[in-house]
CSV table of C-alpha atoms and ligand atoms in Angstrom, one decimal:
chain,number,residue,atom,x,y,z
V,431,MET,CA,37.3,71.2,-3.2
V,432,THR,CA,34.7,71.9,-0.5
V,433,THR,CA,34.8,69.6,2.5
V,434,HIS,CA,31.4,68.6,3.9
V,435,THR,CA,31.0,69.1,7.6
V,436,GLU,CA,29.7,66.3,9.9
V,437,ALA,CA,26.5,68.4,10.4
V,438,PHE,CA,25.9,68.6,6.6
V,439,LEU,CA,26.5,64.9,6.2
V,440,GLY,CA,24.1,64.2,9.1
V,441,GLU,CA,21.4,66.2,7.3
V,442,LEU,CA,22.1,64.4,4.1
V,443,ARG,CA,21.8,61.1,5.9
V,444,SER,CA,18.4,62.1,7.4
V,445,GLN,CA,17.2,63.0,3.9
V,446,GLY,CA,18.2,59.6,2.6
V,447,ARG,CA,16.5,57.9,5.5
V,448,GLU,CA,13.2,59.6,4.6
V,449,PHE,CA,13.5,58.1,1.1
V,450,ALA,CA,14.3,54.6,2.4
V,451,ASP,CA,10.7,53.8,3.4
V,452,LEU,CA,9.5,54.7,-0.1
V,453,VAL,CA,12.1,52.4,-1.7
V,454,ARG,CA,11.2,49.6,0.7
V,455,THR,CA,7.6,49.5,-0.6
V,456,THR,CA,8.9,48.4,-4.0
V,457,SER,CA,11.4,45.9,-2.8
V,458,LEU,CA,9.7,42.5,-3.0
V,459,ASP,CA,7.7,43.3,-6.1
V,460,LEU,CA,10.8,44.4,-8.0
V,461,ASP,CA,12.6,41.3,-6.8
V,462,ARG,CA,9.8,39.1,-8.2
V,463,ALA,CA,9.5,41.0,-11.5
V,464,PRO,CA,12.5,43.1,-12.5
V,465,THR,CA,10.8,44.0,-15.8
V,466,ARG,CA,8.5,46.2,-13.7
V,467,ALA,CA,11.3,48.7,-12.7
V,468,ALA,CA,9.9,51.7,-14.6
V,469,GLU,CA,6.3,51.1,-13.3
V,470,LEU,CA,7.4,50.5,-9.7
V,471,LEU,CA,10.2,53.1,-9.4
V,472,LEU,CA,9.2,56.1,-11.6
V,473,HIS,CA,5.5,56.5,-10.9
V,474,GLY,CA,5.6,56.6,-7.1
V,475,PRO,CA,6.6,59.4,-4.7
V,476,LEU,CA,10.4,58.6,-4.8
V,477,PRO,CA,12.2,61.7,-6.1
V,478,TRP,CA,14.3,59.6,-8.5
V,479,ARG,CA,15.4,62.6,-10.6
V,480,GLN,CA,17.1,64.1,-7.6
V,481,LEU,CA,19.0,60.9,-7.0
V,482,MET,CA,20.5,60.6,-10.5
V,483,GLY,CA,23.6,62.6,-10.0
V,484,LEU,CA,23.5,64.8,-13.1
V,485,PRO,CA,26.1,67.6,-13.4
V,486,ALA,CA,25.0,71.1,-12.4
V,487,ASP,CA,24.3,72.3,-16.0
V,488,PHE,CA,21.8,69.4,-16.5
V,489,ALA,CA,20.2,69.0,-13.0
V,490,ASP,CA,17.0,71.2,-13.1
V,491,ASP,CA,15.8,70.2,-9.6
V,492,PRO,CA,18.7,68.8,-7.5
V,493,LEU,CA,18.4,67.5,-3.9
V,494,ARG,CA,18.8,70.4,-1.5
V,495,ILE,CA,20.1,70.5,2.1
V,496,ALA,CA,19.5,73.7,3.9
V,497,GLY,CA,18.8,75.4,0.5
V,498,ARG,CA,22.1,74.3,-0.9
V,499,PRO,CA,22.0,72.0,-4.0
V,500,VAL,CA,23.6,68.6,-3.6
V,501,LEU,CA,24.4,67.1,-6.9
V,502,LEU,CA,25.4,63.6,-5.6
V,503,ASP,CA,28.5,63.9,-7.8
V,504,ARG,CA,30.9,63.4,-4.8
V,505,CYS,CA,31.6,59.9,-3.5
V,506,VAL,CA,31.2,61.1,0.1
V,507,GLU,CA,27.7,62.4,-0.7
V,508,GLN,CA,26.8,59.1,-2.5
V,509,VAL,CA,27.9,56.8,0.3
V,510,VAL,CA,25.8,58.7,2.9
V,511,VAL,CA,22.6,58.9,0.8
V,512,PHE,CA,22.8,55.5,-0.8
V,513,GLU,CA,23.5,53.6,2.4
V,514,GLU,CA,20.3,54.9,3.8
V,515,LEU,CA,18.4,54.2,0.6
V,516,ALA,CA,19.9,50.7,0.6
V,517,ARG,CA,18.3,50.1,4.0
V,518,GLY,CA,15.1,50.4,2.0
V,519,ASP,CA,16.3,48.3,-0.9
V,520,ALA,CA,19.7,48.3,-2.6
V,521,ALA,CA,18.4,46.6,-5.8
V,522,ALA,CA,15.8,49.3,-6.3
V,523,VAL,CA,18.3,52.1,-6.0
V,524,LEU,CA,20.7,50.4,-8.4
V,525,ALA,CA,17.7,49.9,-10.8
V,526,LEU,CA,17.0,53.7,-11.0
V,527,PRO,CA,17.6,55.4,-14.3
V,528,GLY,CA,20.6,57.7,-14.6
V,529,PRO,CA,24.4,57.8,-15.3
V,530,SER,CA,25.6,55.3,-12.7
V,531,MET,CA,29.1,53.9,-13.5
V,532,SER,CA,29.1,54.9,-17.2
V,533,GLY,CA,28.6,58.5,-16.2
V,534,GLN,CA,31.9,58.4,-14.4
V,535,VAL,CA,33.7,57.3,-17.6
V,536,VAL,CA,31.9,60.1,-19.6
V,537,ALA,CA,32.9,62.6,-16.9
V,538,GLU,CA,36.5,61.5,-17.3
V,539,LEU,CA,36.8,61.2,-21.1
V,540,ALA,CA,34.0,62.8,-23.0
V,541,ASP,CA,34.4,65.8,-25.2
V,542,ALA,CA,31.7,68.6,-25.1
V,543,ASP,CA,29.5,67.0,-27.8
V,544,GLN,CA,29.6,63.6,-26.2
V,545,ARG,CA,28.9,65.1,-22.8
V,546,GLU,CA,25.9,67.0,-24.3
V,547,ARG,CA,24.6,63.9,-26.1
V,548,TYR,CA,24.8,61.7,-23.0
V,549,TYR,CA,23.6,64.0,-20.2
V,550,ARG,CA,20.9,65.8,-22.3
V,551,ARG,CA,19.2,62.5,-23.0
V,552,LEU,CA,19.3,61.5,-19.3
V,553,ALA,CA,18.0,64.9,-18.3
V,554,GLN,CA,15.1,64.8,-20.8
V,555,SER,CA,13.5,61.5,-20.1
V,556,PRO,CA,14.1,58.5,-17.8
V,557,THR,CA,17.0,56.7,-19.4
V,558,TRP,CA,19.0,53.7,-18.0
V,559,THR,CA,22.6,53.4,-18.8
V,560,PHE,CA,25.1,50.5,-18.7
V,561,PHE,CA,28.8,49.9,-18.1
V,562,GLY,CA,30.0,47.0,-20.3
V,563,MET,CA,33.3,45.6,-19.1
V,564,THR,CA,32.9,41.9,-18.0
V,565,GLU,CA,33.1,39.1,-20.6
V,566,PRO,CA,32.0,35.5,-20.4
V,567,ALA,CA,35.4,34.0,-21.0
V,568,HIS,CA,37.7,36.6,-19.5
V,569,GLY,CA,35.7,38.3,-16.7
V,570,SER,CA,36.7,41.8,-16.0
V,571,ASP,CA,40.4,41.2,-16.7
V,572,PRO,CA,41.4,43.8,-19.4
V,573,ALA,CA,44.4,41.7,-20.5
V,574,GLY,CA,42.1,39.1,-21.9
V,575,MET,CA,39.4,41.3,-23.3
V,576,ALA,CA,38.0,39.9,-26.5
V,577,THR,CA,35.5,42.5,-27.6
V,578,VAL,CA,37.0,44.5,-30.4
V,579,LEU,CA,36.6,47.9,-32.0
V,580,ARG,CA,37.7,47.3,-35.6
V,581,PRO,CA,37.3,48.9,-39.1
V,582,ARG,CA,34.2,47.9,-41.0
V,583,ASP,CA,34.7,45.3,-43.7
V,584,ASP,CA,34.0,47.8,-46.4
V,585,GLY,CA,36.5,50.3,-44.8
V,586,THR,CA,33.8,52.9,-43.9
V,587,GLY,CA,33.7,53.6,-40.2
V,588,LEU,CA,34.1,51.2,-37.3
V,589,VAL,CA,32.2,48.3,-35.7
V,590,LEU,CA,32.1,46.6,-32.3
V,591,ASP,CA,32.1,42.8,-32.0
V,592,GLY,CA,32.0,40.8,-28.8
V,593,THR,CA,29.9,39.7,-25.8
V,594,LYS,CA,29.6,41.4,-22.4
V,595,ARG,CA,28.0,39.6,-19.4
V,596,PHE,CA,26.7,40.5,-16.0
V,597,VAL,CA,26.0,44.1,-17.1
V,598,GLY,CA,23.7,46.0,-14.7
V,599,ASN,CA,20.5,47.4,-16.3
V,600,GLY,CA,21.7,46.2,-19.7
V,601,ALA,CA,18.4,45.1,-21.0
V,602,ARG,CA,16.6,48.3,-20.1
V,603,ALA,CA,19.4,50.8,-21.0
V,604,GLY,CA,19.1,53.4,-23.8
V,605,LEU,CA,22.9,54.0,-24.0
V,606,GLY,CA,26.1,53.1,-22.2
V,607,VAL,CA,29.8,52.5,-22.4
V,608,VAL,CA,31.4,49.5,-24.0
V,609,PHE,CA,35.0,48.7,-23.4
V,610,ALA,CA,36.7,47.2,-26.4
V,611,ARG,CA,40.1,46.4,-27.6
V,612,ARG,CA,41.5,48.5,-30.4
V,613,ASN,CA,45.1,47.6,-30.0
V,614,ALA,CA,47.1,44.9,-28.1
V,615,GLY,CA,47.6,45.0,-24.3
V,616,PRO,CA,45.7,46.7,-21.5
V,617,LEU,CA,46.5,50.2,-23.0
V,618,GLY,CA,44.8,49.1,-26.2
V,619,VAL,CA,41.4,49.1,-24.5
V,620,THR,CA,39.0,51.9,-25.5
V,621,ALA,CA,35.7,53.1,-24.2
V,622,VAL,CA,32.9,53.6,-26.7
V,623,LEU,CA,29.6,55.4,-26.2
V,624,VAL,CA,26.9,53.2,-27.7
V,625,ASP,CA,23.1,53.7,-28.2
V,626,THR,CA,21.4,50.4,-27.6
V,627,ASP,CA,19.1,50.8,-30.7
V,628,ARG,CA,22.0,50.4,-33.1
V,629,PRO,CA,21.8,47.4,-35.5
V,630,GLY,CA,23.6,44.3,-34.1
V,631,PHE,CA,23.1,45.3,-30.5
V,632,THR,CA,21.2,42.7,-28.4
V,633,ALA,CA,20.6,42.8,-24.7
V,634,THR,CA,19.2,39.7,-22.9
V,635,PRO,CA,18.3,39.6,-19.2
V,636,LEU,CA,20.1,36.9,-17.1
V,637,GLU,CA,18.4,34.8,-14.4
V,638,THR,CA,20.0,35.8,-11.1
V,639,SER,CA,19.5,35.3,-7.5
V,640,GLY,CA,20.8,38.4,-5.8
V,641,LEU,CA,20.0,42.1,-6.6
V,642,ARG,CA,17.5,40.8,-9.2
V,643,GLY,CA,16.0,44.3,-9.7
V,644,LEU,CA,19.3,45.4,-11.3
V,645,GLN,CA,18.5,43.0,-14.1
V,646,LEU,CA,22.0,41.8,-15.0
V,647,SER,CA,22.2,41.2,-18.7
V,648,GLN,CA,24.2,39.8,-21.5
V,649,LEU,CA,25.1,42.2,-24.3
V,650,ASP,CA,25.8,40.7,-27.8
V,651,LEU,CA,27.5,43.0,-30.2
V,652,SER,CA,27.6,41.8,-33.8
V,653,ALA,CA,29.2,44.3,-36.1
V,654,VAL,CA,27.5,47.2,-34.2
V,655,PRO,CA,28.3,50.3,-36.3
V,656,VAL,CA,30.1,53.2,-34.5
V,657,THR,CA,32.1,56.2,-35.6
V,658,GLU,CA,35.1,58.0,-34.2
V,659,ARG,CA,32.6,60.5,-32.6
V,660,ASP,CA,31.5,57.6,-30.3
V,661,VAL,CA,35.0,56.9,-29.1
V,662,LEU,CA,35.6,58.4,-25.7
V,663,GLY,CA,39.0,60.0,-25.0
V,664,LEU,CA,40.0,60.1,-28.7
V,665,GLY,CA,43.3,61.9,-29.2
V,666,ARG,CA,44.4,61.4,-25.6
V,667,ARG,CA,47.6,59.4,-25.0
V,668,ALA,CA,47.0,55.6,-24.4
V,669,THR,CA,47.7,55.9,-20.7
V,670,ARG,CA,44.8,58.3,-20.3
V,671,GLN,CA,42.1,56.3,-22.2
V,672,GLY,CA,39.8,53.4,-21.6
V,673,MET,CA,41.5,51.4,-18.7
V,674,TRP,CA,42.7,54.6,-17.0
V,675,ALA,CA,39.1,55.8,-16.8
V,676,ALA,CA,37.8,52.4,-15.9
V,677,THR,CA,40.2,52.1,-13.0
V,678,ARG,CA,39.2,55.5,-11.7
V,679,THR,CA,35.6,54.6,-12.0
V,680,PHE,CA,36.1,51.4,-10.1
V,681,ASN,CA,38.0,53.3,-7.4
V,682,ARG,CA,35.1,55.7,-7.0
V,683,PHE,CA,32.4,53.2,-7.2
V,684,ARG,CA,33.8,50.6,-4.8
V,685,PRO,CA,33.0,52.7,-1.7
V,686,VAL,CA,29.5,53.0,-3.1
V,687,VAL,CA,29.1,49.3,-3.5
V,688,ALA,CA,30.4,49.1,0.1
V,689,CYS,CA,27.7,51.5,1.3
V,690,PHE,CA,25.1,49.4,-0.4
V,691,ALA,CA,26.3,46.3,1.4
V,692,LEU,CA,26.4,48.3,4.6
V,693,GLY,CA,22.8,49.4,4.1
V,694,VAL,CA,21.7,45.8,3.6
V,695,ALA,CA,23.5,44.8,6.7
V,696,GLN,CA,21.9,47.6,8.7
V,697,ALA,CA,18.5,46.6,7.4
V,698,ALA,CA,19.0,43.0,8.6
V,699,TYR,CA,20.1,44.3,12.0
V,700,ASP,CA,17.1,46.6,12.3
V,701,TYR,CA,14.8,43.8,11.3
V,702,VAL,CA,16.0,41.5,14.1
V,703,LEU,CA,15.6,44.2,16.7
V,704,ALA,CA,12.2,45.1,15.4
V,705,HIS,CA,10.8,41.5,15.2
V,706,ARG,CA,12.7,39.8,18.1
V,707,ARG,CA,12.1,42.1,20.9
V,708,ARG,CA,13.4,39.6,23.5
V,709,LEU,CA,16.7,38.1,22.7
V,710,ARG,CA,18.6,35.5,24.7
V,711,ALA,CA,21.8,36.7,26.4
V,712,ASP,CA,24.0,35.1,23.7
V,713,GLU,CA,21.9,36.5,20.9
V,714,SER,CA,22.1,40.0,22.5
V,715,TRP,CA,25.9,39.6,22.7
V,716,THR,CA,26.1,38.7,19.0
V,717,MET,CA,23.9,41.6,18.0
V,718,GLU,CA,26.0,44.1,20.1
V,719,ARG,CA,29.1,42.9,18.3
V,720,PHE,CA,27.4,43.5,14.9
V,721,ALA,CA,26.3,47.0,16.1
V,722,GLU,CA,29.9,47.8,16.8
V,723,ARG,CA,31.0,46.5,13.4
V,724,LEU,CA,28.3,48.5,11.6
V,725,ILE,CA,29.7,51.7,13.2
V,726,GLY,CA,33.3,50.7,12.3
V,727,VAL,CA,32.6,49.8,8.7
V,728,ARG,CA,30.5,53.0,8.3
V,729,ALA,CA,33.5,55.0,9.3
V,730,LEU,CA,35.8,53.1,6.9
V,731,VAL,CA,33.4,53.5,4.0
V,732,LEU,CA,33.2,57.3,4.6
V,733,GLU,CA,37.0,57.5,4.8
V,734,ALA,CA,37.3,55.5,1.6
V,735,ALA,CA,34.8,57.9,-0.1
V,736,ARG,CA,36.8,60.9,1.0
V,737,SER,CA,40.0,59.3,-0.3
V,738,ALA,CA,38.3,58.5,-3.7
V,739,ASP,CA,37.1,62.2,-3.9
V,740,ARG,CA,40.7,63.4,-3.2
V,741,ASP,CA,42.4,61.0,-5.5
V,742,PRO,CA,40.4,58.6,-7.7
V,743,GLY,CA,43.7,57.1,-8.8
V,744,ASP,CA,44.2,55.4,-5.4
V,745,GLY,CA,41.7,52.6,-4.8
V,746,THR,CA,43.4,51.2,-1.6
V,747,LEU,CA,40.8,52.3,0.9
V,748,ALA,CA,38.0,51.6,-1.5
V,749,SER,CA,39.1,48.0,-1.7
V,750,ALA,CA,39.4,47.7,2.1
V,751,ALA,CA,35.9,49.2,2.6
V,752,LYS,CA,34.4,46.8,0.0
V,753,ILE,CA,36.0,43.8,1.7
V,754,ARG,CA,34.8,44.8,5.1
V,755,ALA,CA,31.3,45.9,4.1
V,756,THR,CA,30.6,42.8,2.0
V,757,ARG,CA,31.8,40.4,4.7
V,758,LEU,CA,29.6,42.2,7.3
V,759,ALA,CA,26.6,42.1,5.0
V,760,GLU,CA,27.0,38.3,4.4
V,761,GLU,CA,27.5,37.5,8.0
V,762,LEU,CA,24.8,39.7,9.4
V,763,THR,CA,22.1,38.7,7.0
V,764,LEU,CA,22.8,35.0,7.7
V,765,ALA,CA,22.9,35.6,11.5
V,766,ALA,CA,19.6,37.5,11.2
V,767,VAL,CA,18.0,34.4,9.5
V,768,ASP,CA,19.3,32.3,12.4
V,769,ARG,CA,17.4,34.5,14.9
V,770,PHE,CA,14.1,33.3,13.4
V,771,GLY,CA,14.6,29.5,13.4
V,772,PRO,CA,13.7,26.9,10.8
V,773,GLY,CA,11.7,28.2,7.9
V,774,ALA,CA,12.9,31.8,8.5
V,775,ARG,CA,13.7,32.5,4.8
V,776,TRP,CA,10.2,31.3,3.9
V,777,ASP,CA,8.4,33.2,6.6
V,778,HIS,CA,10.5,36.4,6.3
V,779,PRO,CA,10.9,37.2,2.6
V,780,LEU,CA,12.8,40.3,3.2
V,781,LEU,CA,15.5,38.4,5.1
V,782,ASP,CA,15.6,35.9,2.4
V,783,LYS,CA,16.1,38.7,-0.2
V,784,TRP,CA,18.8,40.4,1.9
V,785,VAL,CA,20.8,37.1,2.2
V,786,ARG,CA,20.7,36.8,-1.6
V,787,ASP,CA,21.5,40.5,-2.2
V,788,ALA,CA,24.4,40.5,0.2
V,789,ARG,CA,26.1,37.7,-1.8
V,790,ALA,CA,26.0,39.7,-5.0
V,791,PHE,CA,28.2,42.5,-3.6
V,792,GLU,CA,31.0,40.0,-3.3
V,793,PHE,CA,31.2,39.8,-7.1
V,794,MET,CA,30.1,43.3,-8.0
V,795,GLU,CA,33.2,45.5,-8.8
V,796,GLY,CA,35.6,42.6,-8.3
V,797,THR,CA,35.7,39.8,-5.8
V,798,GLY,CA,37.2,39.9,-2.3
V,799,ASN,CA,40.4,38.3,-3.6
V,800,ILE,CA,40.9,41.1,-6.1
V,801,GLN,CA,40.3,43.7,-3.4
V,802,ARG,CA,42.8,42.0,-1.1
V,803,LEU,CA,45.4,42.3,-3.9
V,804,GLY,CA,44.5,46.0,-4.2
V,805,VAL,CA,45.0,46.6,-0.5
V,806,ALA,CA,48.3,44.7,-0.5
V,807,GLN,CA,49.5,46.8,-3.5
V,808,GLY,CA,48.4,50.0,-1.7
V,809,TYR,CA,50.2,48.9,1.4
V,810,LEU,CA,53.4,48.1,-0.5
V,811,HIS,CA,53.2,51.5,-2.2
V,812,GLY,CA,52.9,53.2,1.2
V,813,ARG,CA,49.3,54.3,0.7
V,814,LEU,CA,48.2,52.8,4.0
V,815,SER,CA,49.5,53.2,7.5
V,816,ASP,CA,49.7,49.9,9.3
V,817,ASP,CA,46.8,50.6,11.6
V,818,ARG,CA,44.4,51.3,8.7
V,819,ALA,CA,45.1,48.2,6.6
V,820,ALA,CA,42.2,45.8,6.2
Q,1249,FAD,C1,25.4,42.5,-9.0
Q,1249,FAD,C2,26.5,42.6,-10.0
Q,1249,FAD,C3,26.6,43.7,-10.9
Q,1249,FAD,C4,27.5,43.8,-11.9
Q,1249,FAD,N1,27.5,44.8,-12.7
Q,1249,FAD,C5,28.4,44.8,-13.7
Q,1249,FAD,C6,28.3,45.9,-14.7
Q,1249,FAD,O1,27.5,46.8,-14.7
Q,1249,FAD,N2,29.2,45.9,-15.8
Q,1249,FAD,C7,30.2,44.9,-15.9
Q,1249,FAD,O2,30.9,44.9,-16.8
Q,1249,FAD,N3,30.2,43.9,-15.0
Q,1249,FAD,C8,29.4,43.8,-13.9
Q,1249,FAD,N4,29.4,42.8,-13.0
Q,1249,FAD,C9,30.4,41.7,-13.2
Q,1249,FAD,C10,31.5,41.8,-12.1
Q,1249,FAD,O3,32.2,43.0,-12.2
Q,1249,FAD,C11,32.4,40.6,-12.2
Q,1249,FAD,O4,31.6,39.4,-12.0
Q,1249,FAD,C12,33.4,40.6,-11.1
Q,1249,FAD,O5,34.4,41.6,-11.4
Q,1249,FAD,C13,34.2,39.3,-11.0
Q,1249,FAD,O6,34.8,39.1,-12.2
Q,1249,FAD,P1,34.6,37.7,-12.8
Q,1249,FAD,O7,33.2,37.3,-12.9
Q,1249,FAD,O8,35.5,37.7,-14.0
Q,1249,FAD,O9,35.3,36.7,-11.8
Q,1249,FAD,P2,36.8,36.3,-11.8
Q,1249,FAD,O10,37.7,37.5,-11.7
Q,1249,FAD,O11,37.1,35.3,-12.9
Q,1249,FAD,O12,36.9,35.5,-10.4
Q,1249,FAD,C14,36.5,34.1,-10.3
Q,1249,FAD,C15,37.1,33.6,-9.0
Q,1249,FAD,O13,38.5,33.6,-9.1
Q,1249,FAD,C16,39.1,34.4,-8.1
Q,1249,FAD,N5,40.2,35.1,-8.6
Q,1249,FAD,C17,40.3,35.8,-9.8
Q,1249,FAD,N6,41.5,36.4,-10.0
Q,1249,FAD,C18,42.2,36.0,-8.9
Q,1249,FAD,C19,43.6,36.3,-8.5
Q,1249,FAD,N7,44.4,37.1,-9.2
Q,1249,FAD,N8,43.9,35.9,-7.3
Q,1249,FAD,C20,43.1,35.1,-6.5
Q,1249,FAD,N9,41.8,34.8,-6.8
Q,1249,FAD,C21,41.4,35.2,-8.0
Q,1249,FAD,C22,38.0,35.4,-7.7
Q,1249,FAD,O14,38.1,35.8,-6.3
Q,1249,FAD,C23,36.7,34.5,-7.8
Q,1249,FAD,O15,36.5,33.7,-6.7
Q,1249,FAD,C24,28.5,42.7,-12.0
Q,1249,FAD,C25,28.4,41.6,-11.1
Q,1249,FAD,C26,27.4,41.5,-10.2
Q,1249,FAD,C27,27.4,40.3,-9.3
C-alpha cells in the first residue's frame, strides 16, 4: 500500500480548501430546503463527480494532484479533503450523490456482477445511495434487528420486510444496502443490494434539526421482492458476511465523521476570528485553547484514518477520533455563539446551523458512549498504548 507523504496531503488539503467556498454558497439554502439538493449541488461549479470516490475502472475524471489521480478511496485521503469541504458545509458534502457508506459494503462483499451493477449506475448518472442499518425499536444494535429477509409466501424468491430509520439520503436514493436478518443472532444478518423503485419500498424524509441537507429518512419495506443475486457476500461463511462488512464500514467511516465534525469546528473558529476582530483577553485565551485542540484533534483524525486504511478490522482509534472531534465541534460552536451575545443564533444563521450540525455528529455512526466502549475494548486488547488512549 502506498503511503502518502505530508507534502502530498498538504496539496490535497489545499485542493479541498478551494472547493470549500463553493460548498458554502449552498449551505443555508440546502438547510432550508433539503429537497433542492440536486438543483443546488449538481448544477454549480462544484466538481462533485471527482468527489464521489468511484473505483479506478469507473472513475472517468478523478481528482488529480500533481497529475496523479486521487480516487478518494483511502480513508486518509477522505479525511483531508472532506474536513476542508466541511468547513464550507458538512451537510452539503454528505448530500452529494455517490457510494458513501454503502459503497464500502459493496467493496467488501459484492461479486463482479453486483459491483458492475452498482458502480456503473453511479458512474452514468447522478445517483444517491443509502446504508440501511438503524431501526426504530432497536437502533443500530444488530442483536435486535427486526428487518427480515425471508422466502416469499408462494415460495418463489425472497422478500424484505421491516423499517429502517435515520437513513441518510434515503428519500433521494436510487439504490442502497439494507441489512436484514436471515438467521438468528448477529451472524444471521445479511446485506442486500436494493433498488428503491422495487414494489413495497417507501422512503419518507424525516424532520430533523442538524445536518438537514442529508435528508435523514425512514425506509418502509413491505414484502420488497429480491433475489439471491441481490444478496451481498452470498456463499461466504457467516463470519464474513453482513455484520463483518458493516463493522469494517463503521471503522472506516468514523474517522470521516470525525473529520466532518472537525471541519464544522474549524468553520466556527474561523468565523469568530473573522467577525470579532478585537477579542477581550479572556476570549483570546479561550480561542487559543480551541486552536490548540483543533491541531491535536486533526492529528488524531489523521492517525485514525491511517489505522483504518491499514486494518479496517480495528476501530479503536476511529472511535477515539470521533469522540474527540464531536466534543470539540459541540463546544466550539457553542462558544462561538457566546462571542456574539444575545440573539447571536438569530443574527448569525451560519453559527446557528453549525450548532445544530455539530450535535448530529454525536449520533451519526454511534453515540459517544458506544465509542467509549470501543476505545475501552481496544485498550483491553492491547491496541492502544497508554499515551494514545482517548
Ligand atoms: C446525521 C445522522 C446520520 C445517520 N445516518 C445513518 C445512515 O445512513 N444509516 C443508518 O442506518 N443509520 C444512520 N443514522 C443513525 C445512527 O447510526 C444511530 O442514531 C446511532 O447509531 C445511535 O443509535 P440509536 O439511535 O439506536 O441510539 P441508541 O444506541 O439506542 O442510544 C440511545 C442512548 O443510549 C446510550 N446507549 C446505548 N447503548 C449503550 C451502552 N451499551 N452503554 C451506555 N450507553 C448506551 C447512547 O449513548 C444514547 O445516549 C444516522 C444518524 C444521524 C444523527
